[in-house]
Coordinates of C-alpha atoms and ligand atoms in Angstrom, one line a residue:
X1 CA -8.2 9.4 -13.8
X2 CA -9.4 5.9 -14.4
X3 CA -7.1 3.4 -16.2
X4 CA -9.5 2.8 -19.0
X5 CA -9.9 6.5 -19.7
X6 CA -6.1 7.0 -19.7
X7 CA -5.7 4.1 -22.2
X8 CA -8.4 5.6 -24.4
X9 CA -6.7 9.0 -24.2
X10 CA -3.4 7.4 -25.1
X11 CA -4.8 5.7 -28.1
X12 CA -6.4 9.1 -29.1
X13 CA -2.9 10.7 -28.8
X14 CA -1.4 8.0 -31.0
X15 CA -4.0 8.8 -33.8
X16 CA -4.5 12.5 -33.3
X17 CA -1.1 13.8 -32.2
X18 CA 1.5 11.1 -33.1
X19 CA 0.2 10.4 -36.6
X20 CA -2.6 12.9 -37.1
X21 CA -4.3 10.4 -39.3
X22 CA -6.2 12.0 -42.2
X23 CA -9.2 10.5 -44.1
X24 CA -8.2 8.1 -46.8
X25 CA -4.7 7.4 -45.4
X26 CA -3.2 3.9 -44.9
X27 CA -1.8 3.3 -41.5
X28 CA 1.0 0.7 -40.9
X29 CA 1.5 -0.4 -37.3
X30 CA 4.4 -2.4 -36.0
X31 CA 3.9 -3.8 -32.5
X32 CA 4.4 -6.9 -30.4
X33 CA 1.8 -9.3 -28.9
X34 CA 2.1 -7.8 -25.4
X35 CA -0.8 -5.3 -25.5
X36 CA -3.3 -6.4 -28.2
X37 CA -6.1 -4.6 -26.5
X38 CA -4.4 -1.3 -26.8
X39 CA -3.4 -1.9 -30.4
X40 CA -7.0 -2.7 -31.2
X41 CA -8.0 0.6 -29.6
X42 CA -5.5 2.5 -31.8
X43 CA -6.8 0.6 -34.9
X44 CA -10.4 1.6 -34.0
X45 CA -9.5 5.2 -33.5
X46 CA -7.5 5.3 -36.8
X47 CA -10.6 4.0 -38.7
X48 CA -12.8 6.5 -36.9
X49 CA -10.4 9.2 -38.0
X50 CA -11.0 8.1 -41.6
X51 CA -8.1 5.7 -42.3
X52 CA -8.5 3.6 -45.4
X53 CA -6.7 0.6 -44.2
X54 CA -4.8 -0.2 -41.0
X55 CA -2.2 -2.8 -41.5
X56 CA -0.8 -4.4 -38.3
X57 CA 2.5 -6.2 -38.3
X58 CA 2.8 -8.2 -35.0
X59 CA 6.0 -9.5 -33.6
X60 CA 6.8 -11.8 -30.7
X61 CA 9.8 -11.5 -28.4
X62 CA 10.3 -15.2 -28.1
X63 CA 10.2 -15.7 -31.8
X64 CA 12.8 -12.9 -32.2
X65 CA 15.0 -14.4 -29.5
X66 CA 14.8 -17.8 -31.1
X67 CA 16.0 -16.4 -34.4
X68 CA 19.0 -14.7 -32.7
X69 CA 19.9 -17.9 -30.9
X70 CA 19.3 -20.5 -33.7
X71 CA 19.3 -18.9 -37.2
X72 CA 22.5 -19.4 -39.3
X73 CA 25.0 -16.6 -39.0
X74 CA 24.9 -15.6 -42.6
X75 CA 21.1 -15.1 -42.5
X76 CA 21.7 -11.9 -40.5
X77 CA 23.2 -10.1 -43.5
X78 CA 19.8 -10.5 -45.3
X79 CA 16.7 -8.4 -45.1
X80 CA 13.5 -9.5 -46.9
X81 CA 13.1 -7.2 -49.9
X82 CA 9.3 -7.7 -49.9
X83 CA 9.0 -6.2 -46.4
X84 CA 11.1 -3.2 -47.3
X85 CA 9.0 -2.7 -50.4
X86 CA 5.8 -2.9 -48.5
X87 CA 6.6 -0.2 -45.9
X88 CA 8.2 2.0 -48.7
X89 CA 5.0 1.7 -50.7
X90 CA 2.9 2.9 -47.8
X91 CA 5.2 5.9 -47.3
X92 CA 5.3 6.7 -51.0
X93 CA 1.5 6.7 -51.1
X94 CA 1.3 9.1 -48.2
X95 CA 0.5 6.6 -45.5
X96 CA 1.5 6.8 -41.8
X97 CA 3.9 4.5 -39.9
X98 CA 3.5 3.8 -36.2
X99 CA 5.9 1.8 -34.1
X100 CA 4.6 0.7 -30.7
X101 CA 7.6 -0.3 -28.7
X102 CA 7.3 -2.9 -25.9
X103 CA 10.5 -4.8 -26.1
X104 CA 12.5 -6.3 -23.2
X105 CA 15.6 -4.1 -22.9
X106 CA 17.7 -7.2 -22.4
X107 CA 15.9 -9.3 -25.1
X108 CA 19.0 -10.2 -27.0
X109 CA 21.4 -10.4 -24.0
X110 CA 23.7 -13.4 -24.4
X111 CA 23.3 -13.6 -28.2
X112 CA 26.2 -12.6 -30.4
X113 CA 26.2 -8.8 -30.9
X114 CA 27.7 -9.3 -34.3
X115 CA 24.3 -10.8 -35.4
X116 CA 22.3 -7.7 -34.6
X117 CA 25.0 -5.5 -36.1
X118 CA 24.8 -7.5 -39.3
X119 CA 21.0 -7.3 -39.3
X120 CA 21.0 -3.6 -38.6
X121 CA 23.3 -3.1 -41.5
X122 CA 21.2 -5.2 -43.9
X123 CA 18.0 -3.4 -42.7
X124 CA 19.7 -0.1 -43.1
X125 CA 20.6 -0.8 -46.7
X126 CA 17.2 -2.4 -47.6
X127 CA 15.2 0.3 -46.0
X128 CA 17.2 3.2 -47.5
X129 CA 14.3 4.4 -49.6
X130 CA 11.8 4.2 -46.7
X131 CA 14.3 6.2 -44.5
X132 CA 14.4 8.9 -47.1
X133 CA 10.7 9.4 -46.6
X134 CA 10.9 9.3 -42.8
X135 CA 14.2 11.1 -42.0
X136 CA 13.0 14.0 -44.1
X137 CA 9.5 13.8 -42.5
X138 CA 7.9 13.7 -45.9
X139 CA 6.0 10.7 -44.7
X140 CA 4.3 10.5 -41.3
X141 CA 6.1 8.3 -38.8
X142 CA 5.9 8.0 -35.1
X143 CA 7.1 6.0 -32.1
X144 CA 5.1 5.4 -28.9
X145 CA 5.3 2.6 -26.3
X146 CA 3.3 0.0 -24.5
X147 CA 4.5 -2.2 -21.6
X148 CA 5.6 -5.8 -21.8
X149 CA 6.0 -7.8 -18.6
X150 CA 9.7 -8.2 -19.1
X151 CA 10.2 -4.5 -19.7
X152 CA 7.9 -3.5 -16.8
X153 CA 9.7 -5.8 -14.3
X154 CA 13.0 -4.3 -15.2
X155 CA 11.7 -0.8 -14.6
X156 CA 10.0 -1.8 -11.4
X157 CA 12.1 -4.7 -10.0
X158 CA 10.1 -4.7 -6.7
X159 CA 6.9 -5.5 -8.7
X160 CA 6.0 -8.5 -10.8
X161 CA 3.7 -9.5 -13.6
X162 CA 0.5 -7.6 -14.0
X163 CA 1.4 -5.2 -11.2
X164 CA 4.6 -4.1 -12.9
X165 CA 2.7 -3.7 -16.2
X166 CA 0.1 -1.5 -14.5
X167 CA 2.8 0.6 -12.9
X168 CA 4.6 1.1 -16.2
X169 CA 1.3 2.0 -17.9
X170 CA 0.8 4.7 -15.3
X171 CA 4.3 6.0 -15.8
X172 CA 3.7 6.1 -19.5
X173 CA 0.4 7.9 -19.1
X174 CA 2.1 10.6 -16.9
X175 CA 5.0 11.0 -19.3
X176 CA 2.8 11.3 -22.3
X177 CA 0.2 13.6 -20.7
X178 CA -2.4 10.9 -21.3
X179 CA -3.6 11.4 -17.7
X180 CA -4.6 15.0 -18.4
X181 CA -8.2 16.1 -18.7
X182 CA -7.8 17.1 -22.4
X183 CA -4.6 15.4 -23.6
X184 CA -4.9 16.5 -27.2
X185 CA -5.1 20.2 -26.2
X186 CA -2.2 19.7 -23.7
X187 CA -0.1 18.4 -26.5
X188 CA -0.9 21.4 -28.7
X189 CA 0.2 23.7 -25.9
X190 CA 3.4 21.6 -25.3
X191 CA 4.2 21.7 -29.0
X192 CA 3.9 25.5 -29.0
X193 CA 6.3 25.8 -26.0
X194 CA 8.9 23.6 -27.8
X195 CA 8.4 25.7 -30.9
X196 CA 9.3 28.9 -28.9
X197 CA 12.7 27.3 -27.9
X198 CA 13.3 26.3 -31.5
X199 CA 12.8 29.8 -32.7
X200 CA 15.0 31.3 -30.0
X201 CA 17.9 28.9 -30.9
X202 CA 17.5 29.4 -34.6
X203 CA 17.8 33.1 -34.2
X204 CA 21.0 32.7 -32.0
X205 CA 22.8 30.6 -34.6
X206 CA 25.4 29.5 -32.0
X207 CA 28.8 28.5 -33.4
X208 CA 29.4 26.1 -30.6
X209 CA 27.8 24.6 -27.5
X210 CA 30.0 24.1 -24.4
X211 CA 28.9 21.3 -22.0
X212 CA 30.1 21.1 -18.4
X213 CA 29.2 18.4 -15.9
X214 CA 30.9 15.8 -13.8
X215 CA 32.7 13.5 -16.3
X216 CA 32.0 15.9 -19.1
X217 CA 34.0 18.7 -20.8
X218 CA 32.7 18.9 -24.3
X219 CA 32.5 21.4 -27.1
X220 CA 30.1 20.7 -30.0
X221 CA 30.3 22.9 -33.1
X222 CA 27.2 23.5 -35.1
X223 CA 27.2 23.8 -38.9
X224 CA 26.5 27.2 -40.6
X225 CA 22.8 27.8 -41.3
X226 CA 21.7 25.0 -38.9
X227 CA 18.1 24.6 -38.0
X228 CA 16.8 23.4 -34.7
X229 CA 13.7 21.2 -34.5
X230 CA 11.4 20.0 -31.8
X231 CA 7.9 18.9 -31.0
X232 CA 5.7 18.4 -34.1
X233 CA 6.8 18.5 -37.7
X234 CA 5.0 18.7 -41.1
X235 CA 4.8 16.0 -43.7
X236 CA 4.8 16.4 -47.5
X237 CA 1.0 16.9 -47.5
X238 CA 1.3 19.8 -45.1
X239 CA -0.1 18.0 -42.1
X240 CA 1.7 18.1 -38.8
X241 CA 2.5 15.1 -36.7
X242 CA 4.7 14.2 -33.7
X243 CA 7.5 11.7 -34.6
X244 CA 7.8 10.8 -30.9
X245 CA 5.3 10.7 -28.1
X246 CA 6.5 11.7 -25.6
X247 CA 8.9 14.3 -26.7
X248 CA 10.5 17.1 -24.6
X249 CA 13.6 17.8 -26.8
X250 CA 14.8 20.4 -29.3
X251 CA 17.5 19.0 -31.4
X252 CA 20.0 19.8 -34.2
X253 CA 22.8 18.0 -36.0
X254 CA 26.3 19.0 -35.0
X255 CA 29.2 19.7 -37.4
X256 CA 30.8 16.4 -38.2
X257 CA 34.3 17.5 -37.4
X258 CA 33.6 20.0 -34.6
X259 CA 33.3 17.9 -31.4
X260 CA 36.2 18.1 -28.9
X261 CA 36.6 16.8 -25.4
X262 CA 34.9 14.0 -23.5
X263 CA 31.4 13.2 -22.4
X264 CA 30.0 10.7 -19.8
X265 CA 26.6 9.0 -20.0
X266 CA 24.1 9.6 -17.2
X267 CA 21.6 6.9 -17.9
X268 CA 22.0 3.3 -19.2
X269 CA 21.7 2.9 -22.9
X270 CA 19.7 -0.1 -24.2
X271 CA 21.3 -1.0 -27.5
X272 CA 20.2 -4.0 -29.6
X273 CA 18.9 -5.7 -26.5
X274 CA 21.9 -5.1 -24.3
X275 CA 22.5 -2.4 -21.6
X276 CA 25.5 -0.2 -21.8
X277 CA 26.2 1.7 -18.6
X278 CA 28.5 4.5 -17.3
X279 CA 30.4 5.0 -20.5
X280 CA 32.7 7.9 -21.6
X281 CA 33.5 8.9 -25.1
X282 CA 36.5 11.0 -26.1
X283 CA 36.4 13.1 -29.3
X284 CA 39.1 14.7 -31.5
X285 CA 37.9 16.7 -34.5
X286 CA 34.5 15.1 -34.2
X287 CA 35.8 11.6 -34.2
X288 CA 35.5 9.2 -31.3
X289 CA 39.1 8.3 -30.6
X290 CA 38.6 6.6 -27.2
X291 CA 35.8 5.0 -25.2
X292 CA 35.2 3.0 -22.1
X293 CA 32.2 1.5 -20.4
X294 CA 31.6 0.0 -17.0
X295 CA 29.0 -2.4 -18.5
X296 CA 28.3 -3.4 -22.1
X297 CA 31.7 -2.5 -23.5
X298 CA 31.4 -5.0 -26.4
X299 CA 28.0 -3.6 -27.5
X300 CA 29.3 -0.1 -27.3
X301 CA 32.3 -1.2 -29.5
X302 CA 29.9 -2.8 -32.0
X303 CA 27.9 0.4 -32.2
X304 CA 30.9 2.8 -32.6
X305 CA 32.6 0.5 -35.1
X306 CA 29.6 -0.2 -37.2
X307 CA 30.8 2.1 -40.0
X308 CA 32.9 5.2 -40.4
X309 CA 30.0 7.5 -39.6
X310 CA 29.3 5.8 -36.3
X311 CA 32.5 7.3 -35.0
X312 CA 30.8 10.8 -35.3
X313 CA 27.8 12.6 -33.8
X314 CA 24.6 13.1 -35.7
X315 CA 22.5 14.8 -33.1
X316 CA 22.7 17.2 -30.1
X317 CA 19.4 17.6 -28.2
X318 CA 18.5 19.9 -25.3
X319 CA 16.0 18.7 -22.7
X320 CA 15.1 20.5 -19.6
X321 CA 15.8 18.4 -16.4
X322 CA 12.5 19.6 -15.0
X323 CA 10.0 17.7 -17.2
X324 CA 7.2 15.1 -16.5
X325 CA 9.5 12.3 -17.5
X326 CA 12.5 13.5 -15.5
X327 CA 10.3 14.3 -12.5
X328 CA 9.0 10.7 -12.5
X329 CA 12.6 9.9 -11.4
X330 CA 12.4 6.6 -13.2
X331 CA 14.8 5.0 -15.6
X332 CA 12.5 3.6 -18.3
X333 CA 15.3 1.6 -20.0
X334 CA 13.9 2.8 -23.2
X335 CA 15.4 5.7 -25.2
X336 CA 12.0 7.1 -26.2
X337 CA 11.4 8.0 -22.6
X338 CA 14.9 8.3 -21.2
X339 CA 16.2 10.6 -23.9
X340 CA 13.4 12.9 -23.0
X341 CA 14.5 13.1 -19.4
X342 CA 17.9 14.3 -20.3
X343 CA 20.1 16.3 -22.6
X344 CA 21.5 13.8 -25.2
X345 CA 23.7 13.2 -28.2
X346 CA 23.4 10.6 -30.9
X347 CA 26.1 8.6 -32.6
X348 CA 25.6 8.3 -36.3
X349 CA 23.5 9.7 -39.0
X350 CA 22.6 13.5 -39.0
X351 CA 19.3 14.9 -39.9
X352 CA 19.1 16.7 -43.3
X353 CA 16.4 18.8 -41.8
X354 CA 19.1 20.3 -39.5
X355 CA 20.3 22.5 -42.4
X356 CA 18.5 25.3 -44.1
X357 CA 17.3 23.8 -47.4
X358 CA 18.8 20.4 -46.3
X359 CA 15.9 18.4 -47.6
X360 CA 16.8 19.2 -51.2
X361 CA 20.6 18.5 -50.9
X362 CA 22.4 15.4 -52.1
X363 CA 24.4 13.2 -49.8
X364 CA 27.6 14.8 -51.0
X365 CA 26.2 18.3 -50.5
X366 CA 25.1 17.5 -46.9
X367 CA 28.5 16.1 -46.1
X368 CA 30.2 19.2 -47.6
X369 CA 28.1 21.3 -45.2
X370 CA 29.2 19.3 -42.3
X371 CA 26.6 16.6 -41.7
X372 CA 27.5 13.1 -40.7
X373 CA 26.2 10.0 -42.5
X374 CA 26.0 6.5 -41.1
X375 CA 23.7 3.5 -41.2
X376 CA 22.9 4.0 -37.6
X377 CA 21.6 6.7 -35.3
X378 CA 21.6 5.9 -31.6
X379 CA 20.8 8.4 -28.8
X380 CA 22.6 8.4 -25.5
X381 CA 21.9 10.4 -22.4
X382 CA 24.3 12.9 -20.9
X383 CA 22.2 15.4 -19.0
X384 CA 21.7 15.8 -15.3
X385 CA 20.8 18.5 -12.7
X386 CA 24.5 19.3 -12.7
X387 CA 24.9 20.1 -16.3
X388 CA 25.7 23.7 -17.6
X389 CA 25.7 24.6 -21.2
X390 CA 27.0 27.8 -22.8
X391 CA 26.2 28.9 -26.3
X392 CA 29.0 30.6 -28.2
X393 CA 27.9 33.4 -30.6
X394 CA 29.4 34.2 -33.9
X395 CA 31.6 36.9 -32.3
X396 CA 33.0 34.4 -29.7
X397 CA 31.0 35.7 -26.7
X398 CA 29.4 33.0 -24.5
X399 CA 26.0 33.0 -22.8
X400 CA 24.2 30.6 -20.6
X401 CA 21.8 28.2 -22.4
X402 CA 21.4 25.7 -19.5
X403 CA 22.2 26.1 -15.8
X404 CA 21.8 23.2 -13.4
X405 CA 20.1 21.1 -16.0
X406 CA 17.4 23.7 -16.9
X407 CA 16.9 26.3 -19.6
X408 CA 18.7 29.5 -18.8
X409 CA 18.1 31.2 -22.2
X410 CA 15.7 34.1 -21.8
Ligands
ZN1 ZN1 16.9 13.1 -29.8

């Protein structure tokens, strides 16, 4: 399929599948300057779908880097209240939020990781209200991606400039099914397949998941009355949307105190502009009690030690090794894609939607039922073709959920 048609399809997916824009809605887009043509296509399609106003907030990697290099240290503990108020207002009024990711995975390399940690904390606090809308899916939000030269050249080190960008676009089109004849229909079928897995797992109500792979011997307990999710979800107005495009995962939040053993990453993690590679975490009663990393140890330490909740897990996700993303055999150096190539876990905040009736529970009630809380939520990849997972039923019997990286649950 021709490049132009794929780009058009991808913009269509952003509006029809990621956000499912409805007439009269406001759309907020965060993006960088790398792909203005694509952003304009999305804006056009959003208006065509009936959007009332499409607000685009552009950023520039160089401007971001200058700030991390030159701004005074104490400025990173501040977050502009007017900006938090603006996105919160859009969410409160039933608008949709789209993030188009393009960032250089090493954008902040060489800057003080304490700066990004301080800023994450400040942003986390200032955006608390907005996150209530998005974490509970009451407001529509979604993340997609578009290449930048710096990102594309890291994914395709043998290519440069426009050639690398073109190769990354093509990989994104494949991963997102934008290269299909009718991508919107393809996504509807894909959402239905994920929904089937969600229903199977919800009916099983496994007490524990047992993970086995080279470098991994891990048991993850799941809270009582847990709820798996995956694919599309429904906002407060009853319209479905896909919070991530692409997505291949079904996920749940583990019980805060129920993780035991050790787990080793299988893909690099890009965290706050630094790559963390080949790391192992050891858990006791849910808490990370030890960790090591071949690369990016300081960033991993910053992440784990951000607050108390960042010592615990907030997500366990199952992703079949045989998927369009995994089959591309490419490391995208971007969690949106790499997490969908692999089983993963997340450090930090759990999803209230992972408990029956969770959306109506207070923070204290969620904690009492075993959910973790933190200012952060960062996915990291642990899956491979060598991973087996067993599910442990209420009576203690175990059955295969994954064998050799693929679904074994029938
Ligand atoms: Zn996930």
